[in-house]
Amino acid sequence: MEIGIFGLPLSGKTTLFNLLTSSHAETGYSSSKKKANVGMSRVPDPRLDRLSEIWSPKKTTYTTVRYVDVAGEKGLSPEILAALKTTDELLIVVRDFKSDAVPHPEDTINPLRDVEILSSELLLSDLIIIEARLERIVKSMKGKVTDEVIREKELLEKLKALLEEEKPLRDVELTEDEKRTIKGFQFLTQKPLIIALNLGENEISSADAKVAELAKKIASPGVAVTHLCATIEQEITELSPEDAKVFLGDLGITESATDRIIRTSYGLLGLISFFTMGEDECRAWTVRKGAKAPQAAGVIHSDLERGFIRAEVVSYDDFVREGSYAHCREKGLLRVEGKDYVVKDGDILNIRFSV
């Protein structure tokens, strides 16, 4: 999974990137910055931690997220748009804190306005792509025209009209054929979007209300709103795990912003985790919700999907409660499932295959 982080200058987006990836990218406004910051983040999962405690494997492998942090600017450059196109999901960091030392580039604090500024840039980018493609299609229609080209033209004209009404493409219901038709365009407004409100320390107590208010104004199933306080999150990174837990508790914070953002990312993309385990390795894997057992096997290795026979399945909760495969088998909790089995979040799989 790859997530593109962007925002207006001085919003705290690179600070969030550093927190997510344990990087040390330069923060602060710099109009000369062209190259995106790229980093990886381990996806925390207490369930995998517990499985690792039980097995004491040689290796424990978490799933990862790749973050791409682009320059903060109003009027997204072609370089920035190109970097965002290859991502699976977008994350806008918007500022909701005041600071005389760090003035907002728009002079006032208004998260909804900032979201609309950046969203307009994405809309414009998609509109330009559609108009260019339609122009080429019209020119090609002087010769022989296939039904496929006609269908593409009709679909793009429909999407163009929606963009001109300032409606993002993520809000449009498309058939599977229509999704395949436009997949190669990598439209930015079609990507799921997370909006992270960067709050000041004094606003933490009203974080939930601020999130709910902005989410209500945006009202889109493809958009999730969450929050962080970058200054507090930075302080947490300098503490021991025990001290950090106490510090968060004193502030009434039950979950770190980085964990919350990763969890929100998974939910918005419809992703779930399953596990494989043993003495050599305990590992978490990611699939889309609704994936069947052979697809999950293919995530592990293409040979496992190609030669899939069956999967031995036990839920994480059942395994941890019983403590071993043997006890799960005795109680009928370890099941044998075929090709039509839909993998559930937290399943532990042992794939049987032959190639």
Short mmCIF file of C-alpha atoms in Angstrom, two decimals:
data_model
loop_
_atom_site.label_atom_id
_atom_site.label_comp_id
_atom_site.label_asym_id
_atom_site.label_seq_id
_atom_site.Cartn_x
_atom_site.Cartn_y
_atom_site.Cartn_z
CA MET A 1 0.00 0.00 0.00
CA GLU A 2 1.29 3.45 -0.92
CA ILE A 3 -0.09 6.71 0.47
CA GLY A 4 0.65 10.19 -0.88
CA ILE A 5 0.93 12.97 1.72
CA PHE A 6 0.38 16.58 0.68
CA GLY A 7 -0.88 19.88 2.00
CA LEU A 8 -0.33 23.61 2.03
CA PRO A 9 3.02 24.94 3.28
CA LEU A 10 3.53 24.88 7.07
CA SER A 11 0.65 22.48 7.65
CA GLY A 12 2.84 19.88 9.37
CA LYS A 13 2.70 17.26 6.63
CA THR A 14 6.43 16.50 6.56
CA THR A 15 6.42 16.33 10.35
CA LEU A 16 3.70 13.68 10.05
CA PHE A 17 5.74 11.88 7.37
CA ASN A 18 8.72 11.80 9.75
CA LEU A 19 6.53 10.47 12.56
CA LEU A 20 5.04 7.74 10.38
CA THR A 21 8.33 6.59 8.86
CA SER A 22 10.86 7.46 11.61
CA SER A 23 12.58 9.68 9.05
CA HIS A 24 14.37 12.99 9.45
CA ALA A 25 13.25 14.85 6.33
CA GLU A 26 13.70 18.61 6.43
CA THR A 27 10.59 20.45 7.60
CA GLY A 28 9.52 24.01 6.92
CA TYR A 29 8.58 25.78 3.72
CA SER A 30 10.97 25.51 0.80
CA SER A 31 9.78 26.44 -2.67
CA SER A 32 12.88 24.82 -4.14
CA LYS A 33 11.93 21.35 -2.92
CA LYS A 34 11.05 19.19 -5.91
CA LYS A 35 11.94 15.63 -4.95
CA ALA A 36 9.41 13.79 -2.82
CA ASN A 37 10.35 12.23 0.52
CA VAL A 38 9.74 8.48 0.48
CA GLY A 39 9.70 6.20 3.52
CA MET A 40 8.28 2.96 4.88
CA SER A 41 6.23 2.38 8.01
CA ARG A 42 5.58 -0.87 9.82
CA VAL A 43 1.90 -1.52 10.43
CA PRO A 44 1.47 -2.17 14.17
CA ASP A 45 -0.66 -5.19 15.02
CA PRO A 46 -0.96 -6.41 18.64
CA ARG A 47 -2.28 -9.73 17.32
CA LEU A 48 0.97 -10.44 15.51
CA ASP A 49 2.88 -9.44 18.65
CA ARG A 50 0.91 -12.04 20.61
CA LEU A 51 1.44 -14.78 18.02
CA SER A 52 5.14 -14.04 18.11
CA GLU A 53 5.13 -14.39 21.90
CA ILE A 54 3.51 -17.82 21.58
CA TRP A 55 5.82 -19.16 18.87
CA SER A 56 9.10 -17.31 19.58
CA PRO A 57 9.89 -17.51 15.85
CA LYS A 58 13.21 -16.74 14.22
CA LYS A 59 11.55 -13.79 12.49
CA THR A 60 8.43 -11.66 12.89
CA THR A 61 7.34 -9.77 9.79
CA TYR A 62 4.80 -6.95 9.82
CA THR A 63 3.04 -5.54 6.79
CA THR A 64 4.30 -2.15 5.64
CA VAL A 65 3.00 1.07 4.16
CA ARG A 66 5.00 3.24 1.76
CA TYR A 67 4.53 6.99 2.21
CA VAL A 68 5.32 9.63 -0.40
CA ASP A 69 5.57 13.17 1.00
CA VAL A 70 5.49 15.85 -1.72
CA ALA A 71 6.34 19.54 -1.48
CA GLY A 72 3.78 21.78 0.18
CA GLU A 73 2.46 24.37 -2.22
CA LYS A 74 -0.66 26.05 -3.50
CA GLY A 75 -0.95 25.18 -7.16
CA LEU A 76 0.32 21.61 -7.37
CA SER A 77 3.13 21.27 -9.90
CA PRO A 78 3.24 18.54 -12.58
CA GLU A 79 6.01 16.84 -10.58
CA ILE A 80 3.83 16.68 -7.48
CA LEU A 81 0.78 15.45 -9.39
CA ALA A 82 2.88 12.74 -11.06
CA ALA A 83 4.18 11.56 -7.66
CA LEU A 84 0.63 11.35 -6.28
CA LYS A 85 -0.80 9.44 -9.26
CA THR A 86 0.98 6.20 -8.44
CA THR A 87 -0.36 6.06 -4.87
CA ASP A 88 -3.31 3.99 -3.64
CA GLU A 89 -4.63 6.64 -1.28
CA LEU A 90 -4.14 10.34 -0.57
CA LEU A 91 -3.62 12.05 2.78
CA ILE A 92 -4.14 15.80 3.12
CA VAL A 93 -2.70 17.41 6.23
CA VAL A 94 -4.57 20.62 7.08
CA ARG A 95 -3.61 23.05 9.75
CA ASP A 96 -5.91 23.76 12.67
CA PHE A 97 -3.52 25.48 15.06
CA LYS A 98 -2.45 29.10 15.48
CA SER A 99 1.14 30.25 15.77
CA ASP A 100 2.48 33.79 15.58
CA ALA A 101 5.92 32.35 14.88
CA VAL A 102 4.65 30.26 11.96
CA PRO A 103 1.93 32.20 10.10
CA HIS A 104 -0.52 30.36 7.89
CA PRO A 105 0.14 31.03 4.14
CA GLU A 106 -3.52 32.06 3.76
CA ASP A 107 -3.26 34.30 6.89
CA THR A 108 -6.20 32.66 8.67
CA ILE A 109 -6.97 29.18 10.04
CA ASN A 110 -9.74 27.51 8.05
CA PRO A 111 -9.38 23.74 7.49
CA LEU A 112 -12.36 23.41 5.15
CA ARG A 113 -11.02 26.20 2.92
CA ASP A 114 -7.61 24.51 2.78
CA VAL A 115 -9.18 21.19 1.82
CA GLU A 116 -11.18 22.90 -0.92
CA ILE A 117 -8.06 24.64 -2.28
CA LEU A 118 -6.19 21.36 -2.60
CA SER A 119 -9.21 19.41 -3.83
CA SER A 120 -9.68 21.94 -6.62
CA GLU A 121 -6.12 21.22 -7.77
CA LEU A 122 -6.92 17.52 -7.98
CA LEU A 123 -10.16 18.20 -9.84
CA LEU A 124 -8.35 20.39 -12.34
CA SER A 125 -5.70 17.74 -12.94
CA ASP A 126 -8.32 15.08 -13.70
CA LEU A 127 -10.28 17.45 -15.92
CA ILE A 128 -7.20 18.28 -18.01
CA ILE A 129 -6.49 14.57 -18.53
CA ILE A 130 -10.06 13.86 -19.62
CA GLU A 131 -10.19 16.82 -22.00
CA ALA A 132 -6.92 15.76 -23.63
CA ARG A 133 -8.14 12.18 -24.07
CA LEU A 134 -11.50 13.29 -25.48
CA GLU A 135 -9.70 15.51 -27.97
CA ARG A 136 -7.66 12.54 -29.19
CA ILE A 137 -10.78 10.36 -29.41
CA VAL A 138 -12.64 12.97 -31.48
CA LYS A 139 -9.71 13.16 -33.90
CA SER A 140 -9.58 9.38 -34.20
CA MET A 141 -13.31 9.20 -34.99
CA LYS A 142 -12.64 10.48 -38.51
CA GLY A 143 -11.62 6.92 -39.30
CA LYS A 144 -13.06 3.58 -38.21
CA VAL A 145 -14.43 3.70 -34.66
CA THR A 146 -14.85 0.68 -32.38
CA ASP A 147 -17.66 0.21 -29.90
CA GLU A 148 -15.03 0.25 -27.16
CA VAL A 149 -13.87 3.75 -28.11
CA ILE A 150 -17.46 4.98 -28.25
CA ARG A 151 -18.14 3.62 -24.76
CA GLU A 152 -14.96 5.25 -23.45
CA LYS A 153 -15.96 8.58 -24.96
CA GLU A 154 -19.41 8.44 -23.37
CA LEU A 155 -17.95 7.55 -19.98
CA LEU A 156 -15.33 10.31 -20.08
CA GLU A 157 -17.95 12.86 -21.08
CA LYS A 158 -20.04 11.81 -18.06
CA LEU A 159 -17.05 12.14 -15.75
CA LYS A 160 -16.07 15.48 -17.28
CA ALA A 161 -19.52 16.89 -16.51
CA LEU A 162 -19.22 15.78 -12.89
CA LEU A 163 -15.77 17.33 -12.48
CA GLU A 164 -17.07 20.59 -13.93
CA GLU A 165 -19.67 20.52 -11.15
CA GLU A 166 -16.75 20.13 -8.70
CA LYS A 167 -17.72 16.57 -7.80
CA PRO A 168 -14.80 14.18 -7.17
CA LEU A 169 -14.80 10.90 -9.07
CA ARG A 170 -14.57 8.86 -5.86
CA ASP A 171 -18.24 9.74 -5.30
CA VAL A 172 -19.29 8.22 -8.64
CA GLU A 173 -20.65 4.67 -8.75
CA LEU A 174 -19.02 2.81 -11.63
CA THR A 175 -19.49 -0.66 -13.05
CA GLU A 176 -16.53 -3.05 -13.10
CA ASP A 177 -16.21 -2.48 -16.86
CA GLU A 178 -16.15 1.28 -16.37
CA LYS A 179 -13.50 0.96 -13.65
CA ARG A 180 -11.32 -1.07 -16.02
CA THR A 181 -11.79 1.51 -18.77
CA ILE A 182 -10.41 4.39 -16.70
CA LYS A 183 -7.93 2.48 -14.52
CA GLY A 184 -4.93 3.59 -16.55
CA PHE A 185 -5.70 7.28 -16.10
CA GLN A 186 -4.98 7.13 -12.34
CA PHE A 187 -7.45 9.93 -11.61
CA LEU A 188 -6.55 11.69 -8.37
CA THR A 189 -10.11 12.48 -7.28
CA GLN A 190 -10.96 8.80 -7.62
CA LYS A 191 -8.50 7.82 -4.89
CA PRO A 192 -9.71 7.41 -1.30
CA LEU A 193 -8.80 10.46 0.77
CA ILE A 194 -7.81 10.92 4.41
CA ILE A 195 -7.90 14.40 5.89
CA ALA A 196 -5.72 14.81 8.98
CA LEU A 197 -6.42 17.87 11.12
CA ASN A 198 -3.17 19.03 12.73
CA LEU A 199 -4.33 20.52 16.01
CA GLY A 200 -2.61 22.63 18.61
CA GLU A 201 -2.17 21.29 22.15
CA ASN A 202 -5.04 23.45 23.38
CA GLU A 203 -7.44 21.94 20.84
CA ILE A 204 -6.95 18.27 21.80
CA SER A 205 -9.96 18.25 24.10
CA SER A 206 -12.21 19.31 21.21
CA ALA A 207 -10.59 17.02 18.60
CA ASP A 208 -13.57 14.68 18.20
CA ALA A 209 -15.97 17.60 17.72
CA LYS A 210 -13.69 19.22 15.14
CA VAL A 211 -13.35 15.95 13.23
CA ALA A 212 -17.11 15.37 13.26
CA GLU A 213 -17.82 18.92 12.08
CA LEU A 214 -15.44 18.70 9.11
CA ALA A 215 -16.60 15.20 8.17
CA LYS A 216 -20.21 16.43 8.14
CA LYS A 217 -19.34 19.31 5.81
CA ILE A 218 -17.48 17.05 3.39
CA ALA A 219 -19.94 14.12 3.66
CA SER A 220 -18.30 11.64 1.29
CA PRO A 221 -18.02 7.86 1.80
CA GLY A 222 -14.61 7.92 0.13
CA VAL A 223 -13.19 10.46 2.60
CA ALA A 224 -12.18 9.89 6.22
CA VAL A 225 -11.31 12.66 8.66
CA THR A 226 -8.95 12.14 11.58
CA HIS A 227 -6.64 14.28 13.70
CA LEU A 228 -3.21 14.61 15.25
CA CYS A 229 -1.20 17.08 17.27
CA ALA A 230 2.24 16.98 15.65
CA THR A 231 4.00 18.68 18.55
CA ILE A 232 2.72 16.12 21.06
CA GLU A 233 3.44 13.21 18.75
CA GLN A 234 7.03 14.44 18.42
CA GLU A 235 7.36 14.54 22.20
CA ILE A 236 6.08 10.97 22.41
CA THR A 237 8.85 9.71 20.11
CA GLU A 238 11.42 10.92 22.65
CA LEU A 239 9.90 8.93 25.52
CA SER A 240 10.19 5.29 26.52
CA PRO A 241 7.11 3.13 25.72
CA GLU A 242 6.13 3.13 29.40
CA ASP A 243 6.48 6.91 29.79
CA ALA A 244 4.68 7.48 26.48
CA LYS A 245 1.72 5.43 27.70
CA VAL A 246 1.50 7.49 30.89
CA PHE A 247 1.88 10.75 28.96
CA LEU A 248 -0.92 9.83 26.54
CA GLY A 249 -3.12 8.74 29.43
CA ASP A 250 -2.66 12.08 31.19
CA LEU A 251 -3.84 13.82 28.02
CA GLY A 252 -6.79 11.47 27.58
CA ILE A 253 -5.36 10.08 24.33
CA THR A 254 -6.03 6.35 23.88
CA GLU A 255 -4.22 5.84 20.57
CA SER A 256 -1.24 7.47 18.89
CA ALA A 257 -1.97 9.49 15.75
CA THR A 258 0.30 7.30 13.63
CA ASP A 259 -1.57 4.12 14.66
CA ARG A 260 -4.91 5.84 14.08
CA ILE A 261 -3.92 7.07 10.62
CA ILE A 262 -2.69 3.63 9.56
CA ARG A 263 -5.90 2.02 10.86
CA THR A 264 -7.97 4.64 9.02
CA SER A 265 -5.99 3.96 5.83
CA TYR A 266 -6.79 0.26 6.01
CA GLY A 267 -10.46 0.87 6.61
CA LEU A 268 -10.83 3.34 3.76
CA LEU A 269 -9.16 0.97 1.28
CA GLY A 270 -11.18 -1.99 2.53
CA LEU A 271 -8.11 -3.93 3.65
CA ILE A 272 -7.89 -6.71 6.22
CA SER A 273 -5.01 -8.70 7.70
CA PHE A 274 -4.47 -12.44 7.94
CA PHE A 275 -1.56 -14.34 9.45
CA THR A 276 0.79 -17.23 8.82
CA MET A 277 2.81 -18.59 11.70
CA GLY A 278 5.36 -21.14 12.76
CA GLU A 279 8.76 -21.57 14.35
CA ASP A 280 10.56 -19.93 11.43
CA GLU A 281 8.32 -16.90 10.99
CA CYS A 282 5.13 -15.25 12.17
CA ARG A 283 3.88 -12.85 9.53
CA ALA A 284 0.98 -10.52 8.77
CA TRP A 285 -0.38 -10.21 5.24
CA THR A 286 -2.85 -7.79 3.67
CA VAL A 287 -5.76 -8.51 1.31
CA ARG A 288 -8.89 -6.69 0.24
CA LYS A 289 -12.03 -7.44 2.21
CA GLY A 290 -13.95 -10.12 0.32
CA ALA A 291 -10.85 -11.90 -1.00
CA LYS A 292 -11.11 -15.67 -1.25
CA ALA A 293 -8.57 -18.18 0.05
CA PRO A 294 -6.71 -18.65 -3.28
CA GLN A 295 -6.26 -14.86 -3.60
CA ALA A 296 -4.85 -14.71 -0.08
CA ALA A 297 -2.52 -17.58 -0.97
CA GLY A 298 -1.39 -15.57 -4.01
CA VAL A 299 -0.37 -12.68 -1.76
CA ILE A 300 2.07 -15.05 -0.07
CA HIS A 301 3.38 -16.48 -3.35
CA SER A 302 1.96 -16.87 -6.86
CA ASP A 303 2.70 -20.64 -6.78
CA LEU A 304 0.39 -21.03 -3.79
CA GLU A 305 -2.51 -19.50 -5.70
CA ARG A 306 -1.76 -21.45 -8.89
CA GLY A 307 -1.57 -24.78 -7.08
CA PHE A 308 -4.09 -24.05 -4.32
CA ILE A 309 -5.75 -27.17 -2.90
CA ARG A 310 -7.19 -26.06 0.43
CA ALA A 311 -6.51 -23.86 3.44
CA GLU A 312 -6.44 -24.83 7.09
CA VAL A 313 -8.07 -21.93 8.92
CA VAL A 314 -8.39 -20.91 12.54
CA SER A 315 -9.35 -17.51 13.87
CA TYR A 316 -6.83 -15.52 15.86
CA ASP A 317 -9.15 -15.35 18.89
CA ASP A 318 -9.70 -19.12 18.91
CA PHE A 319 -6.00 -19.90 18.56
CA VAL A 320 -4.91 -17.53 21.31
CA ARG A 321 -7.60 -18.82 23.64
CA GLU A 322 -6.71 -22.50 23.04
CA GLY A 323 -2.95 -21.94 22.77
CA SER A 324 -2.11 -24.51 20.06
CA TYR A 325 -3.16 -26.04 16.74
CA ALA A 326 -3.72 -29.36 18.50
CA HIS A 327 -6.24 -27.96 20.96
CA CYS A 328 -8.04 -26.06 18.18
CA ARG A 329 -8.25 -29.27 16.14
CA GLU A 330 -9.65 -31.23 19.10
CA LYS A 331 -12.42 -28.67 19.56
CA GLY A 332 -13.23 -28.42 15.85
CA LEU A 333 -11.97 -24.86 15.61
CA LEU A 334 -9.35 -25.66 12.98
CA ARG A 335 -11.26 -25.93 9.71
CA VAL A 336 -10.39 -27.04 6.19
CA GLU A 337 -11.69 -24.55 3.62
CA GLY A 338 -11.77 -24.65 -0.18
CA LYS A 339 -11.48 -22.17 -3.03
CA ASP A 340 -14.71 -20.34 -2.22
CA TYR A 341 -13.82 -19.48 1.36
CA VAL A 342 -13.85 -15.72 2.02
CA VAL A 343 -10.93 -14.75 4.24
CA LYS A 344 -11.83 -12.86 7.42
CA ASP A 345 -9.78 -10.31 9.31
CA GLY A 346 -7.60 -12.10 11.84
CA ASP A 347 -7.69 -15.52 10.13
CA ILE A 348 -4.61 -17.70 10.55
CA LEU A 349 -4.01 -19.66 7.34
CA ASN A 350 -1.95 -22.68 6.46
CA ILE A 351 -2.07 -23.16 2.68
CA ARG A 352 -1.94 -26.60 1.07
CA PHE A 353 -0.90 -26.55 -2.57
CA SER A 354 0.66 -28.55 -5.38
CA VAL A 355 2.45 -27.30 -8.49
#
